[in-house]
C-alpha positions as MATLAB code, in Angstrom:
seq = 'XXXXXXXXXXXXXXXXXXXXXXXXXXXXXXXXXXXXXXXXXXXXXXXXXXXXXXXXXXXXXXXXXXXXXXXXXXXXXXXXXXXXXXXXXXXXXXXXXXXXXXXXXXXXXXXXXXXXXXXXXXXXXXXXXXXXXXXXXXXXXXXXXXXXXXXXXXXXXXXXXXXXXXXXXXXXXXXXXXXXXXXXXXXXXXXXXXXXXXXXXXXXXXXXXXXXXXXXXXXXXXXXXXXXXXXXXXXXXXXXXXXXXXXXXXXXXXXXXXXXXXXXXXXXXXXXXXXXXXXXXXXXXXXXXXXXXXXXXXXXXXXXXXXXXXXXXXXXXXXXXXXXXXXXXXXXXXXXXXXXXXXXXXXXXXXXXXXXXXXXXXXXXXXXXXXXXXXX';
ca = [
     -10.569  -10.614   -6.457;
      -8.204   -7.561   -7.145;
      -9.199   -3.436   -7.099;
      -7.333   -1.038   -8.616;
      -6.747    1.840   -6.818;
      -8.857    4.935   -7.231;
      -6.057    7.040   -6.087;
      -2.811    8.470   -7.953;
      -1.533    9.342   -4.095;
      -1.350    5.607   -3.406;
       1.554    3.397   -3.045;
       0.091    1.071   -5.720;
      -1.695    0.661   -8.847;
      -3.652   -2.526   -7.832;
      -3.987   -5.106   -4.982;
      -5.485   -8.462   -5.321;
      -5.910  -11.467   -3.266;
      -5.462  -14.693   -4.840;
      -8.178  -17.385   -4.241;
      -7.487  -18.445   -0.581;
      -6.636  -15.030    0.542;
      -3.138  -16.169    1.509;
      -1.421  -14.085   -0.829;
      -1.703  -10.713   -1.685;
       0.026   -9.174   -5.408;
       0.653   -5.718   -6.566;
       2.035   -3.543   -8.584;
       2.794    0.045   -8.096;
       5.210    2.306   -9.996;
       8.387    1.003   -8.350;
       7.699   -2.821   -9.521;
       5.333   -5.909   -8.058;
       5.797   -8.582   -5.973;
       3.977  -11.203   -3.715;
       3.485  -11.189   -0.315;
       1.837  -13.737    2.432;
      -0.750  -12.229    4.280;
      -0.289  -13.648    7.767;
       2.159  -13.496    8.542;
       3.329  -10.594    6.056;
       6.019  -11.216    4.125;
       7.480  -10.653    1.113;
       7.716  -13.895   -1.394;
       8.845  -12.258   -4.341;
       9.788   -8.903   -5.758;
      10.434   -7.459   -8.642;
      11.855   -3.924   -8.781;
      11.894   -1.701  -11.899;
      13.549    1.516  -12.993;
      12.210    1.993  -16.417;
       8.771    2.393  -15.122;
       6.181    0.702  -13.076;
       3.184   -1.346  -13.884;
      -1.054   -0.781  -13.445;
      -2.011   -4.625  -12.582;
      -0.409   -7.733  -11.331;
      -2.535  -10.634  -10.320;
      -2.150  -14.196   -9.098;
      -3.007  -17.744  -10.548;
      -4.217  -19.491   -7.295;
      -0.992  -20.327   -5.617;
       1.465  -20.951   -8.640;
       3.999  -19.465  -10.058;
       2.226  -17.583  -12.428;
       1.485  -13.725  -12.379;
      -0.659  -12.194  -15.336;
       0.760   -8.132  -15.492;
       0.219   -4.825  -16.728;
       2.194   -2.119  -17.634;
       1.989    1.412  -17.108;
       1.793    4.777  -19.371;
       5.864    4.476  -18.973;
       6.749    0.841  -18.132;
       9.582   -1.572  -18.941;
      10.583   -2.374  -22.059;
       8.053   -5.541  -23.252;
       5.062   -4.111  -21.658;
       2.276   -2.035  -22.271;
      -0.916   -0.767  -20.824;
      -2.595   -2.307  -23.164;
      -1.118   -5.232  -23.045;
      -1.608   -8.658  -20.645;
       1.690  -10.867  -19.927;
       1.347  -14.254  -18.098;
       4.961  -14.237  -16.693;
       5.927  -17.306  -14.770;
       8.350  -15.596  -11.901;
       9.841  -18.604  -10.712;
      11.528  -18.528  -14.473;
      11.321  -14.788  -14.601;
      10.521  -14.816  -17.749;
       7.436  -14.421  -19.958;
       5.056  -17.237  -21.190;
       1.894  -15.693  -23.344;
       1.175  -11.963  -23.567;
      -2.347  -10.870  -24.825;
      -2.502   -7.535  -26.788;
      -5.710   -5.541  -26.585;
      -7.216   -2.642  -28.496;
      -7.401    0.057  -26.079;
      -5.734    0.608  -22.564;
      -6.717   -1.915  -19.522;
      -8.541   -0.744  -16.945;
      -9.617   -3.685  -14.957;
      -7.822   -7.564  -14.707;
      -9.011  -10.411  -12.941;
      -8.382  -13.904  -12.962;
      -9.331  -17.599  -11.843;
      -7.653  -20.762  -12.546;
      -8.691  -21.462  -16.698;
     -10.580  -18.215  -16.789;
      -8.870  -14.490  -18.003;
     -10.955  -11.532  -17.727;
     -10.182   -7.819  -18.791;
     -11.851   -4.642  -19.167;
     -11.352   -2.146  -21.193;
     -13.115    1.499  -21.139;
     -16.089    0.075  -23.499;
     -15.784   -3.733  -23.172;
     -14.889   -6.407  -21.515;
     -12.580   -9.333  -23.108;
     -12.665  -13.082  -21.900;
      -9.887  -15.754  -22.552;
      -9.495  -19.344  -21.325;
      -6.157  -20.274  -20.504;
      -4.630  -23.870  -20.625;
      -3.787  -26.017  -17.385;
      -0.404  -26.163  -17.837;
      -0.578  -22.052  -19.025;
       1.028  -22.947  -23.167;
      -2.190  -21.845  -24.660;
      -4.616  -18.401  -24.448;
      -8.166  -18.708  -25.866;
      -9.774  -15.995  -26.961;
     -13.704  -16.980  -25.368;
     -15.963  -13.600  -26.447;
     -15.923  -10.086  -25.822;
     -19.161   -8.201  -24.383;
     -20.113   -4.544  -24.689;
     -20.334   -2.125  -21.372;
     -21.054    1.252  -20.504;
     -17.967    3.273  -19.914;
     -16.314    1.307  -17.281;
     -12.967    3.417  -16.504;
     -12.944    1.936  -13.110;
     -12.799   -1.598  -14.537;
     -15.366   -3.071  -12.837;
     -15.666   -6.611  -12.975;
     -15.925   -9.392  -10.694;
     -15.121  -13.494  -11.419;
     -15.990  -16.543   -9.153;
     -13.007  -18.545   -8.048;
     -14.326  -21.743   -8.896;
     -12.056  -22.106  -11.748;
     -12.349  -23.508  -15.834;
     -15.603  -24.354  -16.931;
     -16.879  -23.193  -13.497;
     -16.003  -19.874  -13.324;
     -18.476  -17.268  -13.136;
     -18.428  -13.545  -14.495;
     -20.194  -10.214  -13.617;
     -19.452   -6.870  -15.278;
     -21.236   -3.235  -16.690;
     -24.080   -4.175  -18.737;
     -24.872   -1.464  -21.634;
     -26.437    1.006  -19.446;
     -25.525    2.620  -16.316;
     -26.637    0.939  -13.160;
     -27.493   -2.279  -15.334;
     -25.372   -5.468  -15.014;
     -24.219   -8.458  -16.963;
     -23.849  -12.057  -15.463;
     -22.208  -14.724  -17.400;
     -23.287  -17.786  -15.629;
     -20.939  -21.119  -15.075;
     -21.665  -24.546  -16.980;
     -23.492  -26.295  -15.058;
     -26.332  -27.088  -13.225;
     -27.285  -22.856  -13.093;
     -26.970  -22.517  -16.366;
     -28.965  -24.618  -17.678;
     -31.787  -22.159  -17.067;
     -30.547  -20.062  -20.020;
     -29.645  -20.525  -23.478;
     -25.346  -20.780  -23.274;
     -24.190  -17.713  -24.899;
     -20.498  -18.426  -26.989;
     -18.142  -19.570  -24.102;
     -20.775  -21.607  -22.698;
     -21.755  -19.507  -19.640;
     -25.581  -18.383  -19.870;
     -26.055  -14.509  -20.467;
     -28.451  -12.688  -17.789;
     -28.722   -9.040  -18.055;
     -29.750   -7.103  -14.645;
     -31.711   -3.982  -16.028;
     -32.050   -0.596  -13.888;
     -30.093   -2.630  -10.838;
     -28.981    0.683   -9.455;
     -29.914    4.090  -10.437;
     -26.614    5.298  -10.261;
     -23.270    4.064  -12.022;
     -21.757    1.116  -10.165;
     -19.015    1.341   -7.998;
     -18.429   -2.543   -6.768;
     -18.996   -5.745   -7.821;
     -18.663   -8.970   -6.156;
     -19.541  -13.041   -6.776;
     -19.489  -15.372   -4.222;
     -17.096  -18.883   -4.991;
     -19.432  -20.718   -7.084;
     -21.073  -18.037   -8.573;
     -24.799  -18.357   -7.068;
     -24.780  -14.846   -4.648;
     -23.939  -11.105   -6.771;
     -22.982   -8.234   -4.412;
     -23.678   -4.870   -5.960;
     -22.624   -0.844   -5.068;
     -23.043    2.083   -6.964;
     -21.961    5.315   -6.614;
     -23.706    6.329   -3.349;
     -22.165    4.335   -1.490;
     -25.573    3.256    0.937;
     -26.406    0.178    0.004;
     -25.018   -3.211   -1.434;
     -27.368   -5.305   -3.498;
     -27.546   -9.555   -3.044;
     -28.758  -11.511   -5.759;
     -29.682  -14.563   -6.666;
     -28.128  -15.904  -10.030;
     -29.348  -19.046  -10.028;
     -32.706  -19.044   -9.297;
     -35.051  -17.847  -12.379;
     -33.584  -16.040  -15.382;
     -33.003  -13.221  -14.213;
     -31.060  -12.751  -11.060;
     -33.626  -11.832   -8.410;
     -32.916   -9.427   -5.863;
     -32.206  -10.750   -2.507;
     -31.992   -7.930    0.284;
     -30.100   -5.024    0.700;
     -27.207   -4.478    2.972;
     -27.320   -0.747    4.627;
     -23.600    0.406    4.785;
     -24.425    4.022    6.168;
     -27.104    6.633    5.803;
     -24.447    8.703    4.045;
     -22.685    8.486    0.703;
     -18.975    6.757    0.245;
     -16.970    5.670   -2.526;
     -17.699    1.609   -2.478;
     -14.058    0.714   -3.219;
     -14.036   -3.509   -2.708;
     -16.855   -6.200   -1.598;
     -15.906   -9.664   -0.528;
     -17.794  -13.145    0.169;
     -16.575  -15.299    3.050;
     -15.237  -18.757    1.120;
     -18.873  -20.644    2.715;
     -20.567  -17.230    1.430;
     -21.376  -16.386    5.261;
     -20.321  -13.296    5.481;
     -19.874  -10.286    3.360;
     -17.213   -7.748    3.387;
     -17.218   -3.885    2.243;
     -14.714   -1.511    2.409;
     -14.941    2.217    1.776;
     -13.287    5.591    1.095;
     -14.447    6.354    4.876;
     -11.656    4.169    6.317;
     -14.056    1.445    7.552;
     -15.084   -2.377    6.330;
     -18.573   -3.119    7.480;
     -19.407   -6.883    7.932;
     -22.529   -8.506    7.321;
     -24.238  -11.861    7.968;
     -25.635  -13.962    5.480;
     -26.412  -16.792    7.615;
     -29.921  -17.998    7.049;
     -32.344  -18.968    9.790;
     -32.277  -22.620    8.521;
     -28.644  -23.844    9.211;
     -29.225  -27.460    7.365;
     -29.672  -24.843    4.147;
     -26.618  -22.881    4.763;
     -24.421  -26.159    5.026;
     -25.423  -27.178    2.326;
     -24.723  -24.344    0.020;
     -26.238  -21.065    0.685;
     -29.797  -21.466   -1.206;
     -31.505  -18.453   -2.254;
     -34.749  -19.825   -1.143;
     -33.451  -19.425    2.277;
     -32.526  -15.441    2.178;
     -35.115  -13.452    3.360;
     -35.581  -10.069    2.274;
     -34.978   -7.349    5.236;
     -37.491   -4.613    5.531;
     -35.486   -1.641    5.541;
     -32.015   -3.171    4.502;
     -29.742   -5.165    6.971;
     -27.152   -3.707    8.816;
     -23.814   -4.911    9.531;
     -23.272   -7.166   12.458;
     -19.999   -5.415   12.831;
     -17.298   -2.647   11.306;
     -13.926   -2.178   11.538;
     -12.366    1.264   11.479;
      -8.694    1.609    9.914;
      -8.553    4.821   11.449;
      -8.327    6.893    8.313;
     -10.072    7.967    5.259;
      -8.592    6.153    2.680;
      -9.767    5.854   -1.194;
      -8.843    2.446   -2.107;
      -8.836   -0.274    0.674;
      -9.070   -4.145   -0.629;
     -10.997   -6.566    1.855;
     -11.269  -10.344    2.316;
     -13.077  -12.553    4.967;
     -13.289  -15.776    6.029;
     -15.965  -17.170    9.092;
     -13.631  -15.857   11.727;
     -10.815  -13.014   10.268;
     -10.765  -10.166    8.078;
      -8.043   -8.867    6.615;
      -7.232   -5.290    4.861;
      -5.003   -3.664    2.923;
      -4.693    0.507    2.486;
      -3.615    2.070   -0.359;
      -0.392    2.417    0.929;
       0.287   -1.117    1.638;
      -0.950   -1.136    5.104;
      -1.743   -4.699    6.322;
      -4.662   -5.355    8.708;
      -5.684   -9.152   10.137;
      -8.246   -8.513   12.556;
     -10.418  -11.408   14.295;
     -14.227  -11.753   14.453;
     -16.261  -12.855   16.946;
     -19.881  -12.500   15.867;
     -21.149  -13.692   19.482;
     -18.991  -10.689   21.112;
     -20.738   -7.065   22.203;
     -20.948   -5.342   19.012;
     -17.573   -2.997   19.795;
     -15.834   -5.711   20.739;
     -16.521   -8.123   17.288;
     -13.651   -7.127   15.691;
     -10.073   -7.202   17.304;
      -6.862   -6.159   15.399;
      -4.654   -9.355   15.638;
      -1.675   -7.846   13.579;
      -0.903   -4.230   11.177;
       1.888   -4.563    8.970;
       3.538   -2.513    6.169;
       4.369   -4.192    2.645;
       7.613   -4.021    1.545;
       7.044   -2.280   -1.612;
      10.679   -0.988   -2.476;
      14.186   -2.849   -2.514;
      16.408   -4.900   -4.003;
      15.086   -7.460   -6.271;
      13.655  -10.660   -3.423;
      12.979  -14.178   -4.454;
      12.485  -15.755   -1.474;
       9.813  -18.468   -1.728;
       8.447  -20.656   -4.240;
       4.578  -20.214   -3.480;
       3.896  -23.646   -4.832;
       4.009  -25.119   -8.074;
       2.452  -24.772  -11.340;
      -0.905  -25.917  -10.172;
      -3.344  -24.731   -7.862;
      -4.493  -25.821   -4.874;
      -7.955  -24.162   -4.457;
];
């Protein structure tokens, strides 16, 4: 999933991962471009002088890039407007125009999702990317900090979690499928479930898991993240709370390991706490991590382990798997670090590599990152 950054002092506007976490996409005020996380390098670049851009994020692994303009952006773009450009072409393929100014973009393969300060817009794109459908549009609360979340289990699969009408509530548009056949489908398809009172305060974070079944929520304090269920009753059902810290940080990103066995949180303290979802019964976690199988922990769980970047930073993006985390600062600052959840607790996390994106230059297409399909 992608953030935007909660900071004008930062070297970009947004940072996503695309859905294997080998990639990483921005956009800042000097252009955006593609880079491989590990090792880091740049794929593709696009520089601008007319003015720089709020969001850029990735299709999978094709050549496709939905962006976002600025307040003052090239000529063709708008911050209110959403352009699939294909940059192996360089060129432009759909654009989406939307009432008000975009504050929050995320994508999965079939599935377009934007936010805007009062609502959030969903479109289904086409295979081949020749056709935008416009799916439904759903009320939030004020949402300036674009807040939503989308599984990467793409098309009909794809699940969606935003702002529900009131703060600290939150909708969750469920997949087709076997979960959402619990609920009556709402217009696109995906049953509607409405989390009421989830947090007291505003949210800060949210977060699904790849098919959609595990919710991660923050709000503004910062303490605790909360795990639901979607896909057991109605209503999502509150699994256990994660403790981050006894004291309050800006939540700025929460990720699911790909097998939804770890967690990921990053915050405006500098540091990405990891924590296990494992359950006791391993034949249940192979299988899919069942919610029958979480226990609730008295008292909230604490991370197994934490990673300190060494300085406070506002926005930092973070993304798992069962054995590597990997960061990126604000100002394009590149962490891979190992984990080894069987290691003395200061030991579990071990910086493999730090590397700086390349965020300036000439214009750079170096690599095709695939084709115009994905790969998963």
């Amino acid at each position: 999933g992608g953030m935007k950054v909660r900071s004008s002092d930062g070297a970009m506007s947004s940072v996503s991962f695309n859905a294997d976490m080998s990639c990483v996409a921005c956009a800042g005020p000097s252009g955006f471009g593609v880079f491989s996380t590990s090792p880091c390098s740049r794929l593709a670049w696009q520089s601008t002088e007319e003015g720089g851009f709020n969001f850029a994020e990735m299709f999978g692994r094709t050549n496709m890039l939905l962006l976002v303009g600025a307040v003052v952006c090239p000529e063709g773009f708008s911050d209110s407007t959403v352009v699939l450009w294909d940059h192996k072409r360089r060129e432009r393929r759909l654009e989406i125009t939307l009432p008000s100014v975009v504050t929050g973009l995320c994508c999965t393969m079939g599935t377009i999702v934007v936010s805007l300060e009062y609502r959030v817009a969903i479109y289904g794109v086409s295979s081949d990317f020749s056709n935008v459908t416009f799916e439904r549009s759903i009320e939030t609360v004020h949402n300036p900090l674009g807040i939503i979340a989308v599984s990467c289990l793409g098309n009909e699969r794809a699940s969606i979690a935003c702002p529900g009408p009131r703060v600290g509530s939150i909708r969750v548009l469920i997949s087709k499928g076997e979960c959402a056949q619990l609920v009556g489908p709402g217009r696109s398809g995906r049953g509607e479930r409405l989390v009421e009172g989830a947090h007291k305060q505003a949210l800060s974070c949210l977060a699904l898991n790849s098919d959609g079944s595990l919710l991660a929520s923050a709000s503004q304090s910062g303490k605790w993240i909360r795990l639901w269920a979607t896909s057991q009753t109605e209503n999502p059902t509150l699994l256990r709370e994660l403790r981050r810290g006894t004291l309050e940080a800006d939540i700025s990103h929460i990720s699911f390991s790909r097998s939804s066995s770890l967690l990921s949180c990053a915050s405006d303290a500098g540091t990405v706490h990891l924590f296990s979802l494992l359950a006791d019964d391993q034949t249940a976690h192979q299988s899919g991590l069942a919610a029958t199988v979480l226990a609730s922990v008295q008292g909230g769980q604490r991370s197994f382990a934490r990673y300190d970047l060494g300085e406070r930073d506002p926005s930092i993006l973070c993304g798992v798997t069962d054995s590597t985390l990997v960061a990126v600062t604000s100002q394009g600052g590149v962490h891979v670090v190992s984990i080894d959840g069987e290691a003395p607790p200061e030991h579990r996390c071990t910086l493999v590599s730090c590397s700086q994106l390349a965020l300036e230059g000439e214009e750079e297409w170096m690599v095709d990152t695939s084709s115009d399909s994905d790969e998963g």
